[in-house]
Structures are given as C-alpha cells and as structure tokens.
Coordinates of C-alpha atoms in Angstrom, one line a residue:
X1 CA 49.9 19.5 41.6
X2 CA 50.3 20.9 38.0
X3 CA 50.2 17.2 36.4
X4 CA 47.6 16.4 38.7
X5 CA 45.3 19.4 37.3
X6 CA 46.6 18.6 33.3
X7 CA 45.8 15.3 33.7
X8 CA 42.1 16.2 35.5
X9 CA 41.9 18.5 32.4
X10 CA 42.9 16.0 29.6
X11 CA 40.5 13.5 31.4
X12 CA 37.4 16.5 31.7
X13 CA 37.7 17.1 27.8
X14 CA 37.6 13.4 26.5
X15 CA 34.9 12.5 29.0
X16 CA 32.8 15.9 27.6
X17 CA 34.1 14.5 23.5
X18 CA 32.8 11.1 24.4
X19 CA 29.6 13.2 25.5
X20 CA 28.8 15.0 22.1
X21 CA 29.6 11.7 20.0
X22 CA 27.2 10.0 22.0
X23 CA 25.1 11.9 21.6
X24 CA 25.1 12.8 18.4
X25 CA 24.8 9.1 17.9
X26 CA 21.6 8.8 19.6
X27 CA 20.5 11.4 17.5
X28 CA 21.6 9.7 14.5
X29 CA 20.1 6.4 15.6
X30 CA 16.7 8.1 16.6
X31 CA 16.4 9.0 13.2
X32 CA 17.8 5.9 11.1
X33 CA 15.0 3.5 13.6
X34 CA 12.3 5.8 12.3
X35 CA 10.2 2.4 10.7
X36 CA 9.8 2.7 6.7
X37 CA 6.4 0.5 5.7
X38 CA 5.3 0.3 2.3
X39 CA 1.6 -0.8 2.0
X40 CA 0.2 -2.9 -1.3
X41 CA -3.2 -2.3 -2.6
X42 CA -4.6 -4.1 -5.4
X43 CA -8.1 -5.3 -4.0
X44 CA -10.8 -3.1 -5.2
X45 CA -12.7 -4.4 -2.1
X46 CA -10.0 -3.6 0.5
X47 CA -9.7 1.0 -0.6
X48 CA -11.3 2.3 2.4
X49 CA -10.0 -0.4 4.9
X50 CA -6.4 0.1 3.8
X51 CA -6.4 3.5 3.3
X52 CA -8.1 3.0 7.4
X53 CA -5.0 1.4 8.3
X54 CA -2.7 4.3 6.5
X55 CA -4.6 6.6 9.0
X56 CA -4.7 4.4 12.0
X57 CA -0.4 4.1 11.4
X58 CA 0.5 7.7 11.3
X59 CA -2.2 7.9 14.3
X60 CA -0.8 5.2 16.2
X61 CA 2.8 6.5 16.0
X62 CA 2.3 9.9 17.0
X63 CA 2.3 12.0 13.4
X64 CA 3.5 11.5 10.1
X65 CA 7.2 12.4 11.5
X66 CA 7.4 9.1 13.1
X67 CA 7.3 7.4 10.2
X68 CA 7.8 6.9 6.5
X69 CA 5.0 5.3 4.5
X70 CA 4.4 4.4 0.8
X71 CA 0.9 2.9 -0.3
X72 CA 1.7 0.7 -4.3
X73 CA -1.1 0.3 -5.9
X74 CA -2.0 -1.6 -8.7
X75 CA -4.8 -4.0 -10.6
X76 CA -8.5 -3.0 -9.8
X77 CA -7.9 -1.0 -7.4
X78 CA -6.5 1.9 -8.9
X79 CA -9.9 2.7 -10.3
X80 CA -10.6 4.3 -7.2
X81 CA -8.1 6.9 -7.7
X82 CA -9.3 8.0 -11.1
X83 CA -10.0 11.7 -9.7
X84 CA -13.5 11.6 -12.2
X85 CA -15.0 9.0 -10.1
X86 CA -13.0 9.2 -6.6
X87 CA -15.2 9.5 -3.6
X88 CA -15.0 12.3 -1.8
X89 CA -13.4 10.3 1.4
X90 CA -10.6 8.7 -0.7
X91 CA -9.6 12.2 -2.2
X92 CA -9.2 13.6 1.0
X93 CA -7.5 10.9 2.8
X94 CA -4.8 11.0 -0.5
X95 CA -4.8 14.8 -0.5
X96 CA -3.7 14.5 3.6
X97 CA -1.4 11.1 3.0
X98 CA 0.0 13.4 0.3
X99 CA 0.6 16.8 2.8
X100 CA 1.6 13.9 5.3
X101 CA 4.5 12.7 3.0
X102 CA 3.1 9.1 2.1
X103 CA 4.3 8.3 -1.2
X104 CA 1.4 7.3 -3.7
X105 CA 2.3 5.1 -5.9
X106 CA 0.3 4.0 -9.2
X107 CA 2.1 1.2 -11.4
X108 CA 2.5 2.1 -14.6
X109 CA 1.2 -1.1 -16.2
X110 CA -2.0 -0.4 -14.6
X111 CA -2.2 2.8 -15.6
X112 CA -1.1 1.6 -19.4
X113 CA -4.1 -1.1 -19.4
X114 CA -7.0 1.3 -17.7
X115 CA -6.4 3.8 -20.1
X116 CA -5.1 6.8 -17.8
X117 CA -2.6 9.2 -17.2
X118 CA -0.8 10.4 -14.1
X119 CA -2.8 13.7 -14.5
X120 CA -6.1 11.9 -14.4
X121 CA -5.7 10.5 -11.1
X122 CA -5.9 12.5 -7.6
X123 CA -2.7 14.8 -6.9
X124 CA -0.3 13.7 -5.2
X125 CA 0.2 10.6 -7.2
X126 CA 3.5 9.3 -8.5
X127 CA 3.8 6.7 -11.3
X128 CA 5.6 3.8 -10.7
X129 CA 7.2 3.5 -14.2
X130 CA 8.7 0.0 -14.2
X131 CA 5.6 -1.4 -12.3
X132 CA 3.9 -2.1 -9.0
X133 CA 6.1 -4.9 -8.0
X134 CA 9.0 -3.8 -9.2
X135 CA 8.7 -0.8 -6.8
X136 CA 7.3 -2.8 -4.1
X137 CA 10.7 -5.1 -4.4
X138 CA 12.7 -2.0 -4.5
X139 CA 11.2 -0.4 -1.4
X140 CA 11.7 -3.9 0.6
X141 CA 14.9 -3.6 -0.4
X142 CA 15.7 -0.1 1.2
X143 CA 14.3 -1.7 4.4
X144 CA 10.6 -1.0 4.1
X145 CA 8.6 -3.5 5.9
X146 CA 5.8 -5.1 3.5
X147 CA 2.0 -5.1 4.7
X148 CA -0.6 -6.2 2.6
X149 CA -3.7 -5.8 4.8

C-alpha cells in the first residue's frame, strides 16, 4: 500500500512538471509566432495606400500587440515625411505607428541626397544608416516577411 501511494505520488508530480513545461512552452511559442512584417515604401504615389495597409494590419490582427511591423522607406517617397510639408493625415498616422511601436525607418542615402536630417522629418523616425536595403535585407533576415504593396 505504501509503494502503491509513492509511486501514485512520483507519478502525480511528473504528470503536474510536464504540465508547467507545457505550458510554459505554449507561452513561449505564442509569443515567438507573433508575425514580424517589414513594409517597403519608395513610391511617392503609393504614401497614403501603404500607410492604409499599415493601419488595416494592426486592425486586422487585433492591436499593435499582435504584431511587429517596420515600414523602410526610401527614394521619392520620403519627401512626404519631411515634417515642413507632411500632411496632416501622414503625421498622424506616423505619430500613432510610432506610439504603436512600428519602426520608421528613413535610409540614410536618401536622406544624404534630399538634403535632410533625421530632426527634420516627423518624430518617431529612425535612420537607417547603411541604407534602405541594407535594412530591408537585415530585417528579412531576422524573419520579417517582405511586402511591398
């Protein structure tokens, strides 16, 4: 009877450790299969629709918890983001992207050959010193999906 009610006992505890690692990894996995999406912008043309699709992604997913999301811009397009001439729509939607957590990123060769400096663009705006693509490449390669709308 004893060795029946040790052995119940050793079984109880592995079964309730097996419990708490599972999950723990479920936890674990929830988080690490939260999608990382990294958005290229370089068409003038294309600021409001892609900044549409930013919006209708964080939307679509529930909140900006449910995902990570970095918008690289580059070319014509960062003239848009020059906060002298910035629309009032575009410097909202990068003031909430930025209190979201979207990473803004301007390439620095862009910045270099329009003539302006991190502090002349809308807050929340990082530079992306070694270029656009260069961070594009290096957010693919930490797993970000690519979408150029």
């Amino acid at each position: 009877m004893n060795r029946r009610n040790m052995l119940w006992s050793a079984v109880s505890a592995m079964g309730a450790a097996l419990g708490v690692s599972s999950a723990k990894a479920a936890t674990e996995a929830a988080a690490s299969n939260r999608l990382k999406v990294v958005y290229h912008l370089s068409d003038a043309e294309k600021v409001s629709f892609v900044l549409g699709n930013i919006q209708n992604h964080i939307d679509g997913v529930g909140g900006p918890e449910h995902v990570t999301i970095a918008l690289v811009i580059h070319g014509p397009a960062l003239k848009a983001f020059h906060a002298a001439q910035a629309n009032p729509d575009i410097s909202k939607r990068v003031s909430d992207f930025s209190k979201d957590g979207v990473e803004l990123a301007a390439c620095g060769n862009t910045m270099k050959a329009q003539n302006v400096t991190l502090r002349e663009l809308l807050p929340g705006f990082v530079s992306a010193e070694k270029g656009g693509v260069v961070r594009l490449a290096e957010l693919q390669s930490q797993g970000y999906l690519y979408l150029r709308p």
